[in-house]
Amino acid sequence: MRFAAALLACIAGVAHAQGKPADYPRKPIRVVVGVAPGSGLDYMSRLAAQKITERWGQSVIVDNRPGGGTVVAMDTVAQAPPDGYTLLGASETLIMSGIFARARYDVRKAFVPVAQLTTQPYMLLVHPSVPVKNVSELVAYAKAKPRSLNFGSQGHGTVGHIGLERFKLLTGTDIVHVAYKGAAPALIDLVAGNVQMGFVTVATSGVHLKSGKLRAIAFTGASRSTVMPDVPTLTEAGIPLELRNTYGYVAPARTPRGIVRALNEVVADVMNAPATVSLLAAAGNEVVPRMSPDEAKAKFDREYAETETIIRKLNIRLE
């Protein structure tokens, strides 16, 4: 019995060692984010970084590198040593950049998904200067005054941009796209009235809705938000469009599997902690269910193929 117990302990120790290398991490980990500070991706990347720092006792630092529709950050990570010390804070924009060939490489081969953090739909918001209170009125206004409305997005080829193009095609409207280097500057100009429309995450729109600086027209989820239940979905308004963004960490290709597994496990642990789940839910965010690195990779490849089909079918092109 003692021998069996010792053998089981030995096996458990080996399994643990395979799951997390004993000498990792031995120095700070850098998470490169391709948007300006203050955006949803920036916030979620920092939240996870803080939680991992607390769990492992080793600093995880967020490094903002906006530009090129997040390609600057992508290039930085793709060219970094695959040692687990440089990660990319990514969203669906990574898929868009691959489909539109903004990067010089195949993103499916250049990166390995580590773990997903959170997922959240958007609110379709308008500036109060626009005399509309619902989607029908917005569509009618846009048709009556073609190209009079400007729509701010996180950048060319981002989820917000593609969402706008789909909205235009489904409603037969002509709305001007204005690209920014991230969600934060786009939101600043929306609040200021320099652009009149935008897709904004629930987490970052709440304070501006409460102050009356912006007006919510529709929710882009499959069902209404528990945070703002009075706002109807686009589908309810007769527009079959769902828009959702998921944030996560990816690593350079060829990062050792043991390190990828260790990061995957710690991210799942800290993001699924009850306190974190409650914090995120209060702002309309959802934690992504636990999945292994292989499952995350399969999901990424599947979503890449599905998104590529949609974009090709709708003939959406970058400006």
mmCIF file of C-alpha atoms in Angstrom:
data_model
loop_
_atom_site.group_PDB
_atom_site.id
_atom_site.type_symbol
_atom_site.label_atom_id
_atom_site.label_comp_id
_atom_site.label_asym_id
_atom_site.label_seq_id
_atom_site.Cartn_x
_atom_site.Cartn_y
_atom_site.Cartn_z
ATOM 1 C CA MET A 1 0.000 0.000 0.000
ATOM 2 C CA ARG A 2 2.828 2.375 0.883
ATOM 3 C CA PHE A 3 4.522 1.546 -2.398
ATOM 4 C CA ALA A 4 1.290 2.208 -4.305
ATOM 5 C CA ALA A 5 0.788 5.514 -2.515
ATOM 6 C CA ALA A 6 4.352 6.532 -3.251
ATOM 7 C CA LEU A 7 3.910 5.549 -6.898
ATOM 8 C CA LEU A 8 0.713 7.596 -7.190
ATOM 9 C CA ALA A 9 2.444 10.569 -5.587
ATOM 10 C CA CYS A 10 5.289 10.224 -8.036
ATOM 11 C CA ILE A 11 2.903 10.074 -10.987
ATOM 12 C CA ALA A 12 1.036 13.136 -9.703
ATOM 13 C CA GLY A 13 4.309 14.985 -9.329
ATOM 14 C CA VAL A 14 5.316 14.150 -12.883
ATOM 15 C CA ALA A 15 1.914 15.224 -14.181
ATOM 16 C CA HIS A 16 2.196 18.498 -12.300
ATOM 17 C CA ALA A 17 5.656 19.085 -13.690
ATOM 18 C CA GLN A 18 4.381 18.441 -17.208
ATOM 19 C CA GLY A 19 1.507 20.883 -16.636
ATOM 20 C CA LYS A 20 3.719 23.742 -15.405
ATOM 21 C CA PRO A 21 7.490 23.816 -15.850
ATOM 22 C CA ALA A 22 9.191 24.265 -12.486
ATOM 23 C CA ASP A 23 11.189 27.304 -13.676
ATOM 24 C CA TYR A 24 8.276 29.120 -15.330
ATOM 25 C CA PRO A 25 7.731 31.990 -14.983
ATOM 26 C CA ARG A 26 11.111 33.214 -13.760
ATOM 27 C CA LYS A 27 10.747 36.776 -15.079
ATOM 28 C CA PRO A 28 7.919 39.207 -15.972
ATOM 29 C CA ILE A 29 5.497 38.197 -18.708
ATOM 30 C CA ARG A 30 4.542 40.832 -21.284
ATOM 31 C CA VAL A 31 1.062 40.957 -22.830
ATOM 32 C CA VAL A 32 1.095 43.110 -25.972
ATOM 33 C CA VAL A 33 -2.237 44.773 -26.764
ATOM 34 C CA GLY A 34 -2.849 46.370 -30.147
ATOM 35 C CA VAL A 35 -5.244 49.080 -28.972
ATOM 36 C CA ALA A 36 -5.026 52.215 -26.876
ATOM 37 C CA PRO A 37 -5.548 52.087 -23.090
ATOM 38 C CA GLY A 38 -9.156 52.231 -21.929
ATOM 39 C CA SER A 39 -10.716 49.871 -24.465
ATOM 40 C CA GLY A 40 -12.461 46.604 -23.628
ATOM 41 C CA LEU A 41 -9.531 44.504 -24.828
ATOM 42 C CA ASP A 42 -7.115 46.605 -22.786
ATOM 43 C CA TYR A 43 -9.274 46.329 -19.666
ATOM 44 C CA MET A 44 -9.753 42.562 -19.901
ATOM 45 C CA SER A 45 -6.085 41.956 -20.686
ATOM 46 C CA ARG A 46 -5.123 43.990 -17.612
ATOM 47 C CA LEU A 47 -7.674 42.269 -15.395
ATOM 48 C CA ALA A 48 -6.355 38.828 -16.302
ATOM 49 C CA ALA A 49 -2.763 40.052 -15.982
ATOM 50 C CA GLN A 50 -3.443 41.352 -12.491
ATOM 51 C CA LYS A 51 -5.082 38.099 -11.410
ATOM 52 C CA ILE A 52 -2.225 35.986 -12.803
ATOM 53 C CA THR A 53 0.299 38.233 -11.051
ATOM 54 C CA GLU A 54 -1.509 37.686 -7.762
ATOM 55 C CA ARG A 55 -1.703 33.922 -8.325
ATOM 56 C CA TRP A 56 1.876 33.311 -9.485
ATOM 57 C CA GLY A 57 3.689 36.118 -7.687
ATOM 58 C CA GLN A 58 5.375 37.138 -10.941
ATOM 59 C CA SER A 59 4.554 40.357 -12.786
ATOM 60 C CA VAL A 60 2.405 40.206 -15.907
ATOM 61 C CA ILE A 61 2.676 43.565 -17.679
ATOM 62 C CA VAL A 62 0.393 44.944 -20.407
ATOM 63 C CA ASP A 63 2.192 46.772 -23.226
ATOM 64 C CA ASN A 64 -0.081 48.869 -25.482
ATOM 65 C CA ARG A 65 1.088 48.974 -29.109
ATOM 66 C CA PRO A 66 -1.799 50.441 -31.163
ATOM 67 C CA GLY A 67 -1.550 50.810 -34.911
ATOM 68 C CA GLY A 68 -2.318 49.053 -38.161
ATOM 69 C CA GLY A 69 -5.626 47.673 -36.903
ATOM 70 C CA THR A 70 -3.675 45.747 -34.188
ATOM 71 C CA VAL A 71 -1.119 44.455 -36.753
ATOM 72 C CA VAL A 72 1.725 46.315 -35.004
ATOM 73 C CA ALA A 73 1.078 44.320 -31.844
ATOM 74 C CA MET A 74 0.587 41.105 -33.817
ATOM 75 C CA ASP A 75 3.938 41.522 -35.547
ATOM 76 C CA THR A 76 5.648 42.208 -32.221
ATOM 77 C CA VAL A 77 4.396 38.937 -30.752
ATOM 78 C CA ALA A 78 4.788 36.855 -33.921
ATOM 79 C CA GLN A 79 8.480 37.816 -34.009
ATOM 80 C CA ALA A 80 9.062 37.305 -30.267
ATOM 81 C CA PRO A 81 10.878 34.251 -28.885
ATOM 82 C CA PRO A 82 8.356 31.422 -28.301
ATOM 83 C CA ASP A 83 9.245 31.115 -24.625
ATOM 84 C CA GLY A 84 6.002 32.125 -22.910
ATOM 85 C CA TYR A 85 7.203 35.600 -21.920
ATOM 86 C CA THR A 86 5.496 37.510 -24.724
ATOM 87 C CA LEU A 87 1.758 37.050 -25.322
ATOM 88 C CA LEU A 88 -0.803 38.843 -27.449
ATOM 89 C CA GLY A 89 -4.030 40.194 -25.998
ATOM 90 C CA ALA A 90 -6.350 39.363 -28.887
ATOM 91 C CA SER A 91 -9.943 39.687 -30.025
ATOM 92 C CA GLU A 92 -11.862 38.738 -33.167
ATOM 93 C CA THR A 93 -9.722 41.340 -34.917
ATOM 94 C CA LEU A 94 -6.987 38.701 -35.106
ATOM 95 C CA ILE A 95 -9.255 36.635 -37.335
ATOM 96 C CA MET A 96 -10.184 39.696 -39.412
ATOM 97 C CA SER A 97 -6.532 40.582 -39.938
ATOM 98 C CA GLY A 98 -5.874 37.084 -41.201
ATOM 99 C CA ILE A 99 -8.824 37.026 -43.580
ATOM 100 C CA PHE A 100 -8.026 40.452 -45.028
ATOM 101 C CA ALA A 101 -4.324 39.555 -45.288
ATOM 102 C CA ARG A 102 -3.289 42.587 -43.264
ATOM 103 C CA ALA A 103 -0.453 40.561 -41.777
ATOM 104 C CA ARG A 104 2.393 39.079 -43.830
ATOM 105 C CA TYR A 105 1.728 35.617 -42.445
ATOM 106 C CA ASP A 106 -1.040 33.116 -41.790
ATOM 107 C CA VAL A 107 -2.307 33.948 -38.305
ATOM 108 C CA ARG A 108 -3.478 30.352 -37.879
ATOM 109 C CA LYS A 109 0.151 29.232 -38.124
ATOM 110 C CA ALA A 110 1.880 32.216 -36.518
ATOM 111 C CA PHE A 111 0.032 31.980 -33.192
ATOM 112 C CA VAL A 112 -1.221 29.343 -30.796
ATOM 113 C CA PRO A 113 -4.363 30.120 -28.742
ATOM 114 C CA VAL A 114 -3.621 30.050 -25.014
ATOM 115 C CA ALA A 115 -6.963 30.787 -23.386
ATOM 116 C CA GLN A 116 -10.048 32.930 -23.835
ATOM 117 C CA LEU A 117 -10.906 35.504 -21.176
ATOM 118 C CA THR A 118 -14.372 36.956 -21.687
ATOM 119 C CA THR A 119 -17.032 37.415 -24.324
ATOM 120 C CA GLN A 120 -19.544 40.230 -24.699
ATOM 121 C CA PRO A 121 -22.032 41.605 -27.220
ATOM 122 C CA TYR A 122 -22.239 45.294 -28.096
ATOM 123 C CA MET A 123 -24.708 48.121 -27.809
ATOM 124 C CA LEU A 124 -25.550 50.098 -30.936
ATOM 125 C CA LEU A 125 -25.283 53.654 -29.629
ATOM 126 C CA VAL A 126 -26.091 57.026 -31.171
ATOM 127 C CA HIS A 127 -25.244 60.554 -30.096
ATOM 128 C CA PRO A 128 -28.259 62.465 -28.669
ATOM 129 C CA SER A 129 -27.987 64.931 -31.574
ATOM 130 C CA VAL A 130 -29.377 62.219 -33.843
ATOM 131 C CA PRO A 131 -33.212 62.503 -33.634
ATOM 132 C CA VAL A 132 -33.958 58.787 -33.351
ATOM 133 C CA LYS A 133 -34.977 56.530 -30.467
ATOM 134 C CA ASN A 134 -35.080 53.080 -32.037
ATOM 135 C CA VAL A 135 -33.676 51.048 -34.915
ATOM 136 C CA SER A 136 -36.588 51.724 -37.278
ATOM 137 C CA GLU A 137 -36.205 55.469 -36.845
ATOM 138 C CA LEU A 138 -32.439 55.186 -37.287
ATOM 139 C CA VAL A 139 -32.776 53.268 -40.557
ATOM 140 C CA ALA A 140 -35.396 55.705 -41.849
ATOM 141 C CA TYR A 141 -33.189 58.678 -40.942
ATOM 142 C CA ALA A 142 -30.124 57.136 -42.607
ATOM 143 C CA LYS A 143 -32.078 56.410 -45.789
ATOM 144 C CA ALA A 144 -33.531 59.909 -45.891
ATOM 145 C CA LYS A 145 -30.077 61.461 -45.456
ATOM 146 C CA PRO A 146 -27.485 59.204 -47.130
ATOM 147 C CA ARG A 147 -23.904 59.630 -45.850
ATOM 148 C CA SER A 148 -25.024 62.151 -43.220
ATOM 149 C CA LEU A 149 -24.189 59.751 -40.381
ATOM 150 C CA ASN A 150 -20.622 58.873 -39.401
ATOM 151 C CA PHE A 151 -19.896 55.564 -37.672
ATOM 152 C CA GLY A 152 -16.800 55.239 -35.479
ATOM 153 C CA SER A 153 -15.093 51.843 -35.206
ATOM 154 C CA GLN A 154 -12.007 50.406 -33.519
ATOM 155 C CA GLY A 155 -10.249 50.358 -36.904
ATOM 156 C CA HIS A 156 -10.397 48.930 -40.419
ATOM 157 C CA GLY A 157 -11.160 45.230 -40.435
ATOM 158 C CA THR A 158 -12.226 45.116 -36.787
ATOM 159 C CA VAL A 159 -15.425 43.597 -35.411
ATOM 160 C CA GLY A 160 -17.038 47.035 -35.206
ATOM 161 C CA HIS A 161 -16.195 47.815 -38.817
ATOM 162 C CA ILE A 162 -17.451 44.475 -40.138
ATOM 163 C CA GLY A 163 -20.554 44.835 -37.983
ATOM 164 C CA LEU A 164 -21.289 48.206 -39.579
ATOM 165 C CA GLU A 165 -20.850 46.808 -43.088
ATOM 166 C CA ARG A 166 -23.256 43.992 -42.291
ATOM 167 C CA PHE A 167 -25.723 46.497 -40.799
ATOM 168 C CA LYS A 168 -25.560 48.635 -43.959
ATOM 169 C CA LEU A 169 -26.127 45.650 -46.230
ATOM 170 C CA LEU A 170 -29.060 44.371 -44.190
ATOM 171 C CA THR A 171 -30.750 47.785 -43.955
ATOM 172 C CA GLY A 172 -29.856 49.289 -47.320
ATOM 173 C CA THR A 173 -28.325 52.373 -45.730
ATOM 174 C CA ASP A 174 -25.267 54.442 -46.656
ATOM 175 C CA ILE A 175 -23.325 55.342 -43.513
ATOM 176 C CA VAL A 176 -19.763 56.694 -43.476
ATOM 177 C CA HIS A 177 -17.155 54.597 -41.688
ATOM 178 C CA VAL A 178 -14.549 56.412 -39.567
ATOM 179 C CA ALA A 179 -11.715 54.181 -38.332
ATOM 180 C CA TYR A 180 -9.841 54.813 -35.078
ATOM 181 C CA LYS A 181 -6.842 53.182 -33.430
ATOM 182 C CA GLY A 182 -8.886 51.357 -30.831
ATOM 183 C CA ALA A 183 -12.270 51.485 -29.148
ATOM 184 C CA ALA A 184 -11.319 54.150 -26.596
ATOM 185 C CA PRO A 185 -10.615 57.009 -29.041
ATOM 186 C CA ALA A 186 -13.679 56.007 -31.082
ATOM 187 C CA LEU A 187 -15.829 56.241 -27.960
ATOM 188 C CA ILE A 188 -14.354 59.632 -27.031
ATOM 189 C CA ASP A 189 -15.332 61.053 -30.413
ATOM 190 C CA LEU A 190 -18.778 59.449 -30.205
ATOM 191 C CA VAL A 191 -19.431 61.096 -26.845
ATOM 192 C CA ALA A 192 -18.167 64.407 -28.272
ATOM 193 C CA GLY A 193 -20.492 64.094 -31.262
ATOM 194 C CA ASN A 194 -17.699 63.992 -33.851
ATOM 195 C CA VAL A 195 -19.218 60.714 -35.039
ATOM 196 C CA GLN A 196 -22.881 59.889 -34.535
ATOM 197 C CA MET A 197 -22.938 56.083 -34.207
ATOM 198 C CA GLY A 198 -20.905 53.191 -32.893
ATOM 199 C CA PHE A 199 -20.930 49.649 -31.562
ATOM 200 C CA VAL A 200 -19.724 49.846 -27.948
ATOM 201 C CA THR A 201 -19.417 47.055 -25.386
ATOM 202 C CA VAL A 202 -21.818 47.092 -22.454
ATOM 203 C CA ALA A 203 -18.891 47.375 -20.051
ATOM 204 C CA THR A 204 -17.760 50.713 -21.456
ATOM 205 C CA SER A 205 -21.103 52.226 -22.484
ATOM 206 C CA GLY A 206 -22.983 52.179 -19.184
ATOM 207 C CA VAL A 207 -21.619 55.383 -17.657
ATOM 208 C CA HIS A 208 -22.314 57.382 -20.827
ATOM 209 C CA LEU A 209 -25.859 56.050 -21.097
ATOM 210 C CA LYS A 210 -26.604 56.967 -17.490
ATOM 211 C CA SER A 211 -25.291 60.492 -18.009
ATOM 212 C CA GLY A 212 -27.375 60.934 -21.152
ATOM 213 C CA LYS A 213 -24.341 61.554 -23.342
ATOM 214 C CA LEU A 214 -25.252 58.587 -25.521
ATOM 215 C CA ARG A 215 -28.459 56.742 -26.408
ATOM 216 C CA ALA A 216 -28.777 52.945 -26.732
ATOM 217 C CA ILE A 217 -30.687 51.852 -29.824
ATOM 218 C CA ALA A 218 -30.152 48.089 -29.804
ATOM 219 C CA PHE A 219 -28.280 45.205 -28.204
ATOM 220 C CA THR A 220 -26.287 42.867 -30.445
ATOM 221 C CA GLY A 221 -26.634 39.665 -28.424
ATOM 222 C CA ALA A 222 -28.931 36.722 -29.009
ATOM 223 C CA SER A 223 -31.136 37.901 -26.134
ATOM 224 C CA ARG A 224 -31.448 41.116 -24.152
ATOM 225 C CA SER A 225 -28.747 42.137 -21.736
ATOM 226 C CA THR A 226 -29.421 41.492 -18.056
ATOM 227 C CA VAL A 227 -27.681 44.785 -17.329
ATOM 228 C CA MET A 228 -29.878 46.823 -19.719
ATOM 229 C CA PRO A 229 -33.022 44.696 -20.230
ATOM 230 C CA ASP A 230 -35.070 47.573 -21.702
ATOM 231 C CA VAL A 231 -32.885 47.745 -24.811
ATOM 232 C CA PRO A 232 -34.170 45.411 -27.576
ATOM 233 C CA THR A 233 -31.889 43.249 -29.686
ATOM 234 C CA LEU A 234 -31.226 43.966 -33.338
ATOM 235 C CA THR A 235 -32.989 40.704 -34.155
ATOM 236 C CA GLU A 236 -36.099 41.906 -32.331
ATOM 237 C CA ALA A 237 -35.927 45.048 -34.439
ATOM 238 C CA GLY A 238 -36.055 42.952 -37.593
ATOM 239 C CA ILE A 239 -32.327 42.928 -38.392
ATOM 240 C CA PRO A 240 -30.867 39.393 -38.145
ATOM 241 C CA LEU A 241 -27.473 40.494 -36.905
ATOM 242 C CA GLU A 242 -25.597 39.309 -33.831
ATOM 243 C CA LEU A 243 -22.261 40.829 -32.957
ATOM 244 C CA ARG A 244 -20.024 39.543 -30.210
ATOM 245 C CA ASN A 245 -16.389 40.036 -29.285
ATOM 246 C CA THR A 246 -14.233 37.579 -27.377
ATOM 247 C CA TYR A 247 -10.958 38.501 -25.703
ATOM 248 C CA GLY A 248 -8.123 36.100 -25.061
ATOM 249 C CA TYR A 249 -4.394 35.467 -24.955
ATOM 250 C CA VAL A 250 -2.395 33.879 -27.777
ATOM 251 C CA ALA A 251 1.296 33.017 -27.905
ATOM 252 C CA PRO A 252 3.851 32.762 -30.710
ATOM 253 C CA ALA A 253 3.821 29.459 -32.572
ATOM 254 C CA ARG A 254 6.188 26.822 -31.199
ATOM 255 C CA THR A 255 5.711 27.968 -27.608
ATOM 256 C CA PRO A 256 6.306 24.815 -25.498
ATOM 257 C CA ARG A 257 3.092 22.929 -24.782
ATOM 258 C CA GLY A 258 3.884 22.768 -21.079
ATOM 259 C CA ILE A 259 3.960 26.559 -20.880
ATOM 260 C CA VAL A 260 0.805 26.894 -22.969
ATOM 261 C CA ARG A 261 -0.978 24.447 -20.667
ATOM 262 C CA ALA A 262 0.236 26.291 -17.574
ATOM 263 C CA LEU A 263 -1.037 29.618 -18.915
ATOM 264 C CA ASN A 264 -4.302 28.039 -20.018
ATOM 265 C CA GLU A 265 -4.923 26.614 -16.560
ATOM 266 C CA VAL A 266 -4.066 29.755 -14.606
ATOM 267 C CA VAL A 267 -6.206 31.941 -16.875
ATOM 268 C CA ALA A 268 -9.168 29.581 -16.492
ATOM 269 C CA ASP A 269 -8.694 29.508 -12.722
ATOM 270 C CA VAL A 270 -8.478 33.268 -12.171
ATOM 271 C CA MET A 271 -11.206 34.219 -14.648
ATOM 272 C CA ASN A 272 -13.652 31.618 -13.305
ATOM 273 C CA ALA A 273 -13.092 32.626 -9.676
ATOM 274 C CA PRO A 274 -16.486 33.632 -8.171
ATOM 275 C CA ALA A 275 -15.342 37.188 -7.410
ATOM 276 C CA THR A 276 -14.162 37.694 -10.995
ATOM 277 C CA VAL A 277 -17.336 36.213 -12.482
ATOM 278 C CA SER A 278 -19.483 38.558 -10.365
ATOM 279 C CA LEU A 279 -17.369 41.569 -11.300
ATOM 280 C CA LEU A 280 -17.676 40.811 -14.994
ATOM 281 C CA ALA A 281 -21.388 39.981 -14.899
ATOM 282 C CA ALA A 282 -22.169 43.357 -13.310
ATOM 283 C CA ALA A 283 -20.812 45.003 -16.456
ATOM 284 C CA GLY A 284 -22.501 42.645 -18.919
ATOM 285 C CA ASN A 285 -19.483 40.442 -19.589
ATOM 286 C CA GLU A 286 -19.389 36.643 -19.585
ATOM 287 C CA VAL A 287 -16.474 34.368 -18.762
ATOM 288 C CA VAL A 288 -15.720 31.897 -21.519
ATOM 289 C CA PRO A 289 -16.183 28.271 -20.386
ATOM 290 C CA ARG A 290 -12.998 26.358 -19.635
ATOM 291 C CA MET A 291 -11.390 24.678 -22.622
ATOM 292 C CA SER A 292 -8.049 23.047 -23.258
ATOM 293 C CA PRO A 293 -5.463 24.592 -25.604
ATOM 294 C CA ASP A 294 -6.434 22.024 -28.253
ATOM 295 C CA GLU A 295 -10.114 22.934 -27.876
ATOM 296 C CA ALA A 296 -9.244 26.623 -28.066
ATOM 297 C CA LYS A 297 -7.276 26.010 -31.263
ATOM 298 C CA ALA A 298 -10.133 24.054 -32.821
ATOM 299 C CA LYS A 299 -12.572 26.840 -31.893
ATOM 300 C CA PHE A 300 -10.288 29.485 -33.403
ATOM 301 C CA ASP A 301 -9.945 27.589 -36.685
ATOM 302 C CA ARG A 302 -13.699 26.977 -36.856
ATOM 303 C CA GLU A 303 -14.562 30.635 -36.218
ATOM 304 C CA TYR A 304 -11.943 31.720 -38.766
ATOM 305 C CA ALA A 305 -13.597 29.595 -41.450
ATOM 306 C CA GLU A 306 -17.111 30.756 -40.518
ATOM 307 C CA THR A 307 -16.127 34.443 -40.496
ATOM 308 C CA GLU A 308 -14.304 34.112 -43.811
ATOM 309 C CA THR A 309 -17.438 32.643 -45.370
ATOM 310 C CA ILE A 310 -19.583 35.529 -44.113
ATOM 311 C CA ILE A 311 -17.175 38.203 -45.340
ATOM 312 C CA ARG A 312 -16.783 36.636 -48.767
ATOM 313 C CA LYS A 313 -20.536 36.131 -49.085
ATOM 314 C CA LEU A 314 -21.302 39.747 -48.216
ATOM 315 C CA ASN A 315 -18.388 40.984 -50.375
ATOM 316 C CA ILE A 316 -17.078 43.166 -47.550
ATOM 317 C CA ARG A 317 -13.824 44.891 -48.421
ATOM 318 C CA LEU A 318 -11.465 47.165 -46.551
ATOM 319 C CA GLU A 319 -11.486 50.816 -47.561
#
